[in-house]
Amino acid sequence: EADIYQTPRYLVIGTGKKITLECSQTMGHDKMYWYQQDPGMELHLIHYSYGVNSTEKGDLSSESTVSRIRTEHFPLTLESARPSHTSQYLCASRDNSGNTIYFGEGSWLTVV
Amino acid sequence: SQKIEQNSEALNIQEGKTATLTCNYTNYSPAYLQWYRQDPGRGPVFLLLIRENEKEKRKERLKVTFDTTLKQSLFHITASQPADSATYLCAHASGGSYIPTFGRGTSLIVHP
């Protein structure tokens, strides 16, 4: 069982609001990722980190930002939410000694 | 760039039969391929990894093959059960990349 946690699981917010999606893992993994996934669609990488103070943008352009101040914590922030940001956001981390990716349960964001 | 292609049509089979899902990749042979299971509204869960130099990998009722000539991986579930119904994702990472790329996934529906 993976020890990677996301909060909130479900969130409905108004347009223009600022939101932070939290992601924490207790496995000491260096590499962490944020994916965006619409229902029935593929996972799109939006951000990744190779370790503390390392963050990069992924393949899919996103208006969100991330930070990695501590190994275990990789929050994603939307400064001004829009309806187009409505989606599922999945946080993941990678085993340091192997290639297994562990996913959180996801955060479902609805912007109205 | 490398692409992962999976059949977007759902696979419907009868309980007890063997389900076979296909993952095709373009361009160069990835160092390894992974298979994940994703249930509705949940994050993907790692199932199996097969390396470029391995022909076959097994885990309980699961079997994965890797054919570099056909640029294809096959994922088999033997003696399928309704509980096996889910979306199965294929993913790859090549060379020194630590960033996995996912296919769209194939939905498997096992009928009792």
GROMACS .gro file of C-alpha atoms in nm, chain B:
model
  112
  113SER     CA    1   0.885   1.175  -2.949
  114GLN     CA    2   0.781   0.840  -2.810
  115LYS     CA    3   0.411   0.760  -2.813
  116ILE     CA    4   0.222   0.491  -2.629
  117GLU     CA    5  -0.090   0.363  -2.801
  118GLN     CA    6  -0.361   0.153  -2.644
  119ASN     CA    7  -0.691   0.042  -2.785
  120SER     CA    8  -0.947   0.300  -2.680
  121GLU     CA    9  -1.236   0.061  -2.728
  122ALA     CA   10  -1.348  -0.126  -2.419
  123LEU     CA   11  -1.276  -0.497  -2.405
  124ASN     CA   12  -1.574  -0.706  -2.299
  125ILE     CA   13  -1.513  -1.068  -2.201
  126GLN     CA   14  -1.686  -1.344  -2.012
  127GLU     CA   15  -1.576  -1.446  -1.665
  128GLY     CA   16  -1.317  -1.723  -1.672
  129LYS     CA   17  -1.174  -1.625  -2.010
  130THR     CA   18  -0.831  -1.473  -2.070
  131ALA     CA   19  -0.823  -1.100  -2.132
  132THR     CA   20  -0.549  -0.968  -2.359
  133LEU     CA   21  -0.471  -0.598  -2.379
  134THR     CA   22  -0.229  -0.438  -2.623
  135CYS     CA   23   0.021  -0.158  -2.585
  136ASN     CA   24   0.210  -0.033  -2.890
  137TYR     CA   25   0.493   0.217  -2.891
  138THR     CA   26   0.642   0.420  -3.171
  139ASN     CA   27   1.004   0.506  -3.241
  140TYR     CA   28   1.276   0.369  -3.018
  141SER     CA   29   1.245   0.076  -2.781
  142PRO     CA   30   1.186   0.193  -2.424
  143ALA     CA   31   1.409   0.064  -2.146
  144TYR     CA   32   1.101  -0.084  -1.984
  145LEU     CA   33   0.725  -0.083  -1.993
  146GLN     CA   34   0.490  -0.079  -1.699
  147TRP     CA   35   0.128  -0.174  -1.654
  148TYR     CA   36  -0.109  -0.007  -1.409
  149ARG     CA   37  -0.467  -0.064  -1.305
  150GLN     CA   38  -0.700   0.233  -1.253
  151ASP     CA   39  -1.043   0.208  -1.099
  152PRO     CA   40  -1.298   0.488  -1.158
  153GLY     CA   41  -1.219   0.797  -0.955
  154ARG     CA   42  -0.898   0.650  -0.813
  155GLY     CA   43  -0.529   0.683  -0.883
  156PRO     CA   44  -0.349   0.417  -1.090
  157VAL     CA   45  -0.193   0.123  -0.908
  158PHE     CA   46   0.130  -0.038  -1.032
  159LEU     CA   47   0.098  -0.400  -1.146
  160LEU     CA   48   0.401  -0.514  -1.343
  161LEU     CA   49   0.720  -0.391  -1.506
  162ILE     CA   50   0.895  -0.564  -1.796
  163ARG     CA   51   1.239  -0.466  -1.919
  164GLU     CA   52   1.356  -0.442  -2.277
  165ASN     CA   53   1.566  -0.760  -2.247
  166GLU     CA   54   1.285  -0.964  -2.092
  167LYS     CA   55   1.039  -1.153  -2.307
  168GLU     CA   56   0.784  -1.231  -2.042
  169LYS     CA   57   0.698  -1.150  -1.680
  170ARG     CA   58   0.435  -1.317  -1.462
  171LYS     CA   59   0.259  -1.233  -1.139
  172GLU     CA   60  -0.020  -1.462  -1.022
  173ARG     CA   61  -0.289  -1.446  -1.296
  174LEU     CA   62  -0.111  -1.166  -1.480
  175LYS     CA   63   0.137  -1.204  -1.764
  176VAL     CA   64   0.314  -0.936  -1.964
  177THR     CA   65   0.519  -0.982  -2.280
  178PHE     CA   66   0.754  -0.743  -2.457
  179ASP     CA   67   0.820  -0.781  -2.830
  180THR     CA   68   1.077  -0.527  -2.952
  181THR     CA   69   1.033  -0.642  -3.312
  182LEU     CA   70   0.662  -0.566  -3.312
  183LYS     CA   71   0.712  -0.269  -3.076
  184GLN     CA   72   0.441  -0.411  -2.860
  185SER     CA   73   0.359  -0.530  -2.511
  186LEU     CA   74   0.070  -0.764  -2.436
  187PHE     CA   75  -0.098  -0.782  -2.096
  188HIS     CA   76  -0.289  -1.099  -2.014
  189ILE     CA   77  -0.526  -1.175  -1.728
  190THR     CA   78  -0.608  -1.543  -1.707
  191ALA     CA   79  -0.924  -1.681  -1.546
  192SER     CA   80  -1.068  -1.329  -1.544
  193GLN     CA   81  -1.315  -1.222  -1.278
  194PRO     CA   82  -1.567  -0.937  -1.262
  195ALA     CA   83  -1.337  -0.778  -1.000
  196ASP     CA   84  -1.074  -0.742  -1.274
  197SER     CA   85  -1.296  -0.485  -1.446
  198ALA     CA   86  -1.100  -0.160  -1.459
  199THR     CA   87  -0.893   0.053  -1.693
  200TYR     CA   88  -0.542  -0.075  -1.758
  201LEU     CA   89  -0.268   0.172  -1.844
  202CYS     CA   90   0.060   0.110  -2.017
  203ALA     CA   91   0.352   0.341  -1.938
  204HIS     CA   92   0.714   0.374  -2.040
  205ALA     CA   93   1.027   0.563  -1.950
  206SER     CA   94   1.334   0.548  -2.167
  207GLY     CA   95   1.703   0.584  -2.113
  208GLY     CA   96   1.784   0.803  -1.818
  209SER     CA   97   1.443   0.963  -1.802
  210TYR     CA   98   1.263   0.939  -1.472
  211ILE     CA   99   0.942   1.068  -1.623
  212PRO     CA  100   0.693   0.799  -1.722
  213THR     CA  101   0.460   0.858  -2.014
  214PHE     CA  102   0.121   0.692  -1.998
  215GLY     CA  103  -0.108   0.556  -2.265
  216ARG     CA  104  -0.476   0.639  -2.265
  217GLY     CA  105  -0.566   0.304  -2.115
  218THR     CA  106  -0.803   0.028  -2.218
  219SER     CA  107  -1.119  -0.041  -2.024
  220LEU     CA  108  -1.175  -0.408  -1.941
  221ILE     CA  109  -1.524  -0.528  -1.852
  222VAL     CA  110  -1.558  -0.885  -1.727
  223HIS     CA  111  -1.915  -1.014  -1.737
  224PRO     CA  112  -2.031  -1.276  -1.483
   0.00000   0.00000   0.00000
